[in-house]
Coordinates of C-alpha atoms in Angstrom, one line a residue:
M244 CA 14.1 12.3 -20.3
D245 CA 11.1 10.8 -22.2
K246 CA 11.9 7.4 -20.4
F247 CA 11.9 9.1 -17.0
R248 CA 8.7 11.0 -17.9
M249 CA 6.9 7.7 -18.9
I250 CA 8.2 6.1 -15.6
F251 CA 6.7 9.0 -13.6
Q252 CA 3.4 9.0 -15.5
F253 CA 3.1 5.3 -14.7
F254 CA 3.7 5.8 -11.0
Q255 CA 1.0 8.6 -11.1
S256 CA -1.5 6.4 -12.9
N257 CA -3.0 4.9 -9.7
Q258 CA -2.5 4.5 -6.0
E259 CA -0.8 1.2 -6.2
S260 CA 1.7 2.2 -8.9
F261 CA 2.6 5.3 -6.8
M262 CA 3.1 3.4 -3.6
N263 CA 5.2 0.7 -5.4
G264 CA 7.3 3.6 -6.6
I265 CA 7.7 5.0 -3.2
C266 CA 8.7 1.5 -1.8
G267 CA 11.2 1.1 -4.5
I268 CA 12.7 4.4 -3.8
M269 CA 12.8 3.6 -0.1
A270 CA 14.5 0.1 -1.0
L271 CA 17.2 2.0 -2.8
A272 CA 17.5 4.6 -0.1
S273 CA 18.1 1.9 2.5
T274 CA 21.0 0.5 0.6
Q275 CA 22.5 3.9 0.1
M276 CA 22.2 4.6 3.8
Y277 CA 23.9 1.4 4.9
S278 CA 26.7 2.0 2.4
A279 CA 27.1 5.6 3.9
F280 CA 26.8 4.4 7.5
D281 CA 30.0 4.5 9.5
F282 CA 29.9 1.1 11.3
N283 CA 32.0 1.4 14.6
C284 CA 31.8 -1.6 16.9
P285 CA 32.4 -0.7 20.5
C286 CA 34.6 -3.8 21.0
L287 CA 33.4 -4.4 24.6
P288 CA 31.9 -7.5 25.9
H289 CA 28.7 -6.2 27.1
Y290 CA 28.1 -3.8 24.4
N291 CA 28.9 -5.6 21.2
L292 CA 25.7 -7.7 21.1
A293 CA 23.4 -4.7 21.7
Y294 CA 25.2 -2.5 19.1
G295 CA 25.2 -5.4 16.5
L296 CA 21.6 -6.4 16.9
G297 CA 20.5 -2.8 17.2
I298 CA 22.1 -1.9 13.8
L299 CA 20.5 -5.1 12.4
L300 CA 17.0 -4.6 13.8
V301 CA 16.2 -1.0 14.7
P302 CA 16.6 0.6 11.3
P303 CA 14.2 -1.9 9.6
F304 CA 11.7 -1.1 12.3
I305 CA 12.0 2.6 11.5
L306 CA 11.8 2.0 7.8
F307 CA 8.6 -0.1 8.3
L308 CA 7.0 2.6 10.2
L309 CA 8.2 5.2 7.5
G310 CA 6.6 3.0 4.9
F311 CA 3.3 3.2 6.7
V312 CA 3.6 7.0 7.2
L313 CA 4.3 7.6 3.5
N314 CA 1.4 5.5 2.5
N315 CA -1.6 7.7 1.8
N316 CA -4.0 4.8 2.5
I317 CA -3.2 4.7 6.3
S318 CA -5.4 7.7 7.0
M319 CA -8.0 6.2 4.7
L320 CA -7.8 2.8 6.5
A321 CA -8.1 4.6 10.0
E322 CA -11.0 6.7 8.9
E323 CA -12.9 3.8 7.4
W324 CA -12.1 1.7 10.6
R325 CA -13.2 4.4 13.1
R326 CA -16.2 5.9 11.3
P327 CA -19.7 5.2 12.5
Q328 CA -21.8 2.4 10.9
G329 CA -24.2 4.8 9.3
Q330 CA -26.1 3.8 6.2
R331 CA -23.1 1.9 4.9
G332 CA -21.6 -1.1 6.5
K333 CA -18.0 -1.7 7.0
D334 CA -16.5 -4.8 5.3
P335 CA -13.8 -6.4 7.5
A336 CA -12.3 -8.1 4.3
V337 CA -11.7 -4.7 2.7
L338 CA -10.0 -3.4 5.9
R339 CA -7.8 -6.5 6.0
Y340 CA -6.8 -6.1 2.4
M341 CA -5.9 -2.5 2.7
F342 CA -3.7 -3.4 5.8
C343 CA -2.1 -6.3 4.2
S344 CA -1.4 -4.3 1.1
M345 CA 0.3 -1.6 3.1
A346 CA 2.2 -4.0 5.2
Q347 CA 3.7 -5.8 2.2
R348 CA 4.8 -2.6 0.7
A349 CA 6.2 -1.3 3.7
M350 CA 8.1 -4.6 4.4
I351 CA 10.3 -4.1 1.2
A352 CA 12.7 -1.5 2.6
P353 CA 13.3 -3.3 5.9
A354 CA 13.9 -6.7 4.0
V355 CA 16.5 -5.0 1.8
W356 CA 18.2 -3.6 4.8
V357 CA 18.4 -7.0 6.7
S358 CA 19.6 -8.6 3.6
V359 CA 22.3 -6.1 2.9
T360 CA 23.4 -6.2 6.5
L361 CA 23.6 -9.9 6.8
L362 CA 25.4 -10.3 3.5
D363 CA 28.0 -7.6 4.6
G364 CA 28.5 -9.5 8.0
K365 CA 29.6 -6.6 10.1
C366 CA 26.7 -6.7 12.5
I367 CA 26.9 -10.4 13.1
T368 CA 30.6 -10.2 13.5
C369 CA 30.3 -7.4 16.2
A370 CA 27.3 -9.0 17.9
F371 CA 28.7 -12.6 18.3
C372 CA 32.5 -12.2 18.3
T373 CA 32.6 -13.4 22.0
S374 CA 30.9 -16.7 21.0
V375 CA 33.8 -17.8 18.6
P376 CA 34.6 -21.4 19.4
V377 CA 38.2 -21.0 20.5
D378 CA 38.5 -24.7 21.2
S379 CA 38.1 -25.5 17.4
L380 CA 39.6 -22.3 15.9
G381 CA 42.2 -21.2 18.2
N382 CA 44.3 -22.1 21.2
A383 CA 42.1 -22.7 24.2
S384 CA 44.9 -23.6 26.4
H385 CA 46.5 -20.2 26.4
P386 CA 48.1 -19.7 29.8
Q387 CA 47.4 -17.1 32.4
L388 CA 44.0 -15.9 30.8
S389 CA 40.8 -16.3 32.8
Q390 CA 37.3 -16.6 31.2
G391 CA 36.6 -12.8 31.6
E392 CA 39.9 -11.9 30.0
I393 CA 39.2 -14.3 27.1
Q394 CA 35.9 -12.6 26.6
R395 CA 37.6 -9.1 26.6
V396 CA 40.1 -10.4 24.0
L397 CA 37.3 -11.9 21.7
A398 CA 35.3 -8.6 22.0
R399 CA 38.1 -6.9 20.1
I400 CA 38.0 -9.1 17.0
P401 CA 35.9 -6.5 15.1
C402 CA 38.6 -3.9 15.8
K403 CA 41.6 -5.2 14.1
E404 CA 43.9 -2.2 15.1
I405 CA 43.5 -2.9 18.8
Y406 CA 43.3 -6.6 18.7
N407 CA 45.9 -8.4 20.8
G408 CA 44.9 -11.9 20.9
Q409 CA 46.7 -13.4 17.9
Q410 CA 48.1 -16.1 20.1
L411 CA 44.6 -17.1 21.4
I412 CA 43.0 -17.0 17.8
A413 CA 43.9 -15.3 14.6
N414 CA 41.7 -12.4 13.8
E415 CA 41.4 -13.4 10.1
V416 CA 40.2 -16.8 11.0
A417 CA 37.5 -15.4 13.5
V418 CA 36.2 -12.7 11.2
R419 CA 36.0 -15.1 8.2
Y420 CA 34.2 -17.6 10.4
L421 CA 31.6 -15.0 11.5
R422 CA 31.1 -13.5 8.2
C423 CA 30.6 -17.0 6.5
I424 CA 27.7 -17.5 9.0
S425 CA 26.4 -14.0 8.4
Q426 CA 26.3 -14.6 4.7
A427 CA 24.7 -18.0 5.0
L428 CA 22.0 -16.4 7.1
G429 CA 21.6 -13.5 4.6
W430 CA 21.2 -15.9 1.6
C431 CA 18.6 -18.0 3.6
F432 CA 16.7 -14.8 4.5
V433 CA 16.6 -13.8 0.8
L434 CA 15.5 -17.3 -0.2
L435 CA 12.8 -17.3 2.6
I436 CA 11.4 -13.9 1.6
T437 CA 11.5 -14.8 -2.1
T438 CA 9.7 -18.1 -1.6
L439 CA 6.9 -16.6 0.6
A440 CA 6.4 -13.9 -2.0
F441 CA 6.2 -16.5 -4.8
L442 CA 3.8 -18.6 -2.8
V443 CA 1.6 -15.7 -2.0
R444 CA 1.6 -14.6 -5.7
S445 CA 1.0 -17.9 -7.1
L446 CA -1.4 -19.8 -4.6
R447 CA -3.6 -16.9 -3.7
P448 CA -5.6 -17.0 -7.0
C449 CA -6.2 -20.8 -6.4
F450 CA -8.2 -20.3 -3.2
S451 CA -9.8 -17.0 -2.7
Q452 CA -9.6 -15.1 -6.2
A453 CA -13.3 -14.0 -6.0
A454 CA -13.1 -12.6 -2.5
F455 CA -9.7 -11.0 -3.4
L456 CA -11.2 -9.3 -6.4
K457 CA -14.0 -8.0 -4.4
S458 CA -11.8 -6.7 -1.6
R459 CA -9.6 -5.1 -4.2
Y460 CA -12.4 -3.4 -6.2
W461 CA -14.0 -1.8 -3.0
S462 CA -10.6 -0.8 -1.7
H463 CA -10.1 1.1 -5.0
Y464 CA -13.6 2.4 -4.7
I465 CA -12.9 4.0 -1.3
D466 CA -9.7 5.5 -2.5
I467 CA -11.5 7.0 -5.6
E468 CA -14.5 8.0 -3.7
R469 CA -12.4 9.9 -1.1
K470 CA -10.5 11.8 -3.9
L471 CA -13.6 12.8 -5.7
F472 CA -15.1 13.9 -2.5
D473 CA -12.0 16.0 -1.8
E474 CA -12.1 17.3 -5.2
T475 CA -15.8 18.2 -5.0
C476 CA -15.3 19.9 -1.7
A477 CA -12.4 22.0 -3.1
E478 CA -14.7 23.0 -6.0
H479 CA -17.4 23.9 -3.7
A480 CA -15.0 26.0 -1.7
R481 CA -13.7 27.8 -4.6
S482 CA -17.1 28.6 -5.9
F483 CA -18.2 29.7 -2.4
A484 CA -15.3 32.0 -2.0
K485 CA -15.8 33.3 -5.5
V486 CA -19.5 34.1 -4.7
C487 CA -18.7 35.7 -1.4
I488 CA -15.9 37.9 -2.8
Q489 CA -18.3 39.0 -5.7
Q490 CA -20.9 39.9 -3.3
F491 CA -18.6 41.8 -1.1
F492 CA -17.3 43.9 -4.1
E493 CA -20.9 44.3 -5.3
G494 CA -21.8 45.8 -2.0
M495 CA -18.9 48.1 -2.1
S496 CA -19.8 49.1 -5.6
T497 CA -23.4 49.9 -4.5
D498 CA -22.0 52.1 -1.6
L499 CA -19.6 53.8 -4.0
V500 CA -22.6 54.4 -6.5
A501 CA -24.6 56.0 -3.8
A502 CA -21.9 58.4 -2.8
H503 CA -20.5 59.3 -6.1
C504 CA -23.5 58.6 -8.4
H505 CA -21.5 56.2 -10.7
L506 CA -23.3 53.3 -12.6
P507 CA -22.6 49.9 -11.1
R508 CA -20.5 47.5 -13.1
K509 CA -22.0 44.5 -14.7
A510 CA -21.4 41.4 -12.8
P511 CA -19.0 38.9 -14.5
A512 CA -20.6 35.8 -16.1
D513 CA -18.4 33.5 -14.1
A514 CA -20.3 34.5 -10.9
G515 CA -23.4 32.8 -12.1
E516 CA -21.5 29.6 -13.0
A517 CA -19.9 29.7 -9.5
A518 CA -23.5 30.1 -7.9
E519 CA -24.7 27.1 -9.9
K520 CA -21.9 24.8 -8.5
L521 CA -22.8 25.6 -4.9
L522 CA -25.6 23.1 -5.2
G523 CA -27.9 25.0 -2.9
I524 CA -25.4 25.0 0.0
T525 CA -24.9 28.7 0.7
D526 CA -23.9 29.1 4.3
Q527 CA -21.4 27.8 6.7
G528 CA -23.8 25.9 8.9
T529 CA -25.4 23.8 6.0
M530 CA -21.9 23.0 4.8
N531 CA -20.8 21.7 8.3
M532 CA -24.1 19.7 8.5
A533 CA -23.3 18.1 5.1
L534 CA -19.7 17.2 6.1
K535 CA -20.8 15.7 9.4
S536 CA -23.6 13.7 7.5
W537 CA -20.9 12.4 5.0
H538 CA -18.8 11.1 7.9
R539 CA -21.6 9.7 10.1
C540 CA -24.1 8.5 7.4
K541 CA -22.4 7.6 4.2
P542 CA -24.8 6.7 1.5
P543 CA -25.4 3.1 0.8
L544 CA -23.5 1.6 -2.3
H545 CA -26.8 1.0 -4.2
L546 CA -27.7 3.3 -7.2
H547 CA -31.3 4.0 -7.8
P548 CA -32.0 4.5 -11.4
P549 CA -34.5 7.2 -12.3
A550 CA -38.1 6.1 -12.9
L551 CA -39.1 6.3 -16.6
P552 CA -41.8 9.0 -17.1
T553 CA -45.0 7.4 -18.4
E554 CA -48.6 8.5 -18.8
N555 CA -50.2 5.3 -17.3
G556 CA -48.4 5.3 -14.1
W557 CA -46.8 1.9 -14.5
A558 CA -43.2 2.9 -13.2
G559 CA -42.2 0.9 -10.1
E560 CA -45.6 -1.0 -10.0
G561 CA -45.3 -3.8 -12.7
Q562 CA -44.2 -4.5 -16.1
P563 CA -43.7 -1.6 -18.6
P564 CA -46.4 -0.7 -20.8
T565 CA -46.5 -2.4 -24.1
H566 CA -46.5 -0.2 -27.2
P567 CA -49.7 0.3 -29.1
S568 CA -50.0 -2.1 -31.9
V569 CA -49.4 -0.7 -35.3
P570 CA -52.4 -1.1 -37.6
R571 CA -51.7 -3.6 -40.4
R572 CA -51.7 -2.5 -44.0
E573 CA -53.8 -4.1 -46.4
T574 CA -52.5 -4.3 -49.9
A575 CA -54.5 -5.2 -52.9
A576 CA -53.1 -7.1 -55.9
Y577 CA -54.5 -7.0 -59.2
Y578 CA -54.0 -9.8 -61.8
S579 CA -54.8 -9.5 -65.5
W580 CA -55.3 -12.5 -67.7
V581 CA -53.9 -11.9 -71.0

């Protein structure tokens, strides 16, 4: 349990670790989905290709979209892309980094699905069973069979229980031939994906490491800024609700005192703390204006340090004042001649 807790805490440490964990879970889920999937080839000439390629390509596309949906940064990317210019410019490099980062993580589960499917070989066997070279693997001179009948016989290769073309080509030979081709394609796909990932990881620091660091930093900044803004809004809403409820009950207490001549209760101490957290925004219109201003005119990414208080008025005008010189001490030494 301690190891699982440490892994869970690592996934929660930052946004990238969390999304890496989500993508890993999706990759494992894709393999489990394929192992639990009941593959049934229609064994018809005009449907085998569509069914086989559909099982090979449609689930990866769904998993790719699901990877984008589960990524929390997709809404942040859309918001940053569509927001007005305002007081803060939009950096296209940061948007590209965010999109590429999400796309790379979303591609993990589809790549696992395609790899497992090709290595298993059922989809390729179903899709291309009618393209088996009968001339080299079987008996092409089988009498009384037209081209259409040969296609119908070959389409039944994935369905061993209904296959009736042993005299044309053995079922085991055709299945093994197609499965070897599928596994070769699967290993080539795995090698290609691994090589691309290696090249991206190893060669990227050699060309644009400084630009990559800047894009990564500001991407993290946008994520942290959005989280802090949500937390601040939630804290303000909690304080606003607490003050509103406190004022309501104080009004009710005043009415009850006027009717029954009871002394009002002392307001709790946390009501004053909640009022301090409102930061001067005490009505709905002002809060709506603040939210619209945050969306339209985000503050520029430039922090202004507070001016140092001085008596000579030098702040912002020139060099800081020099400290008054400390008067020197004069010491006297007395020598005695003995």
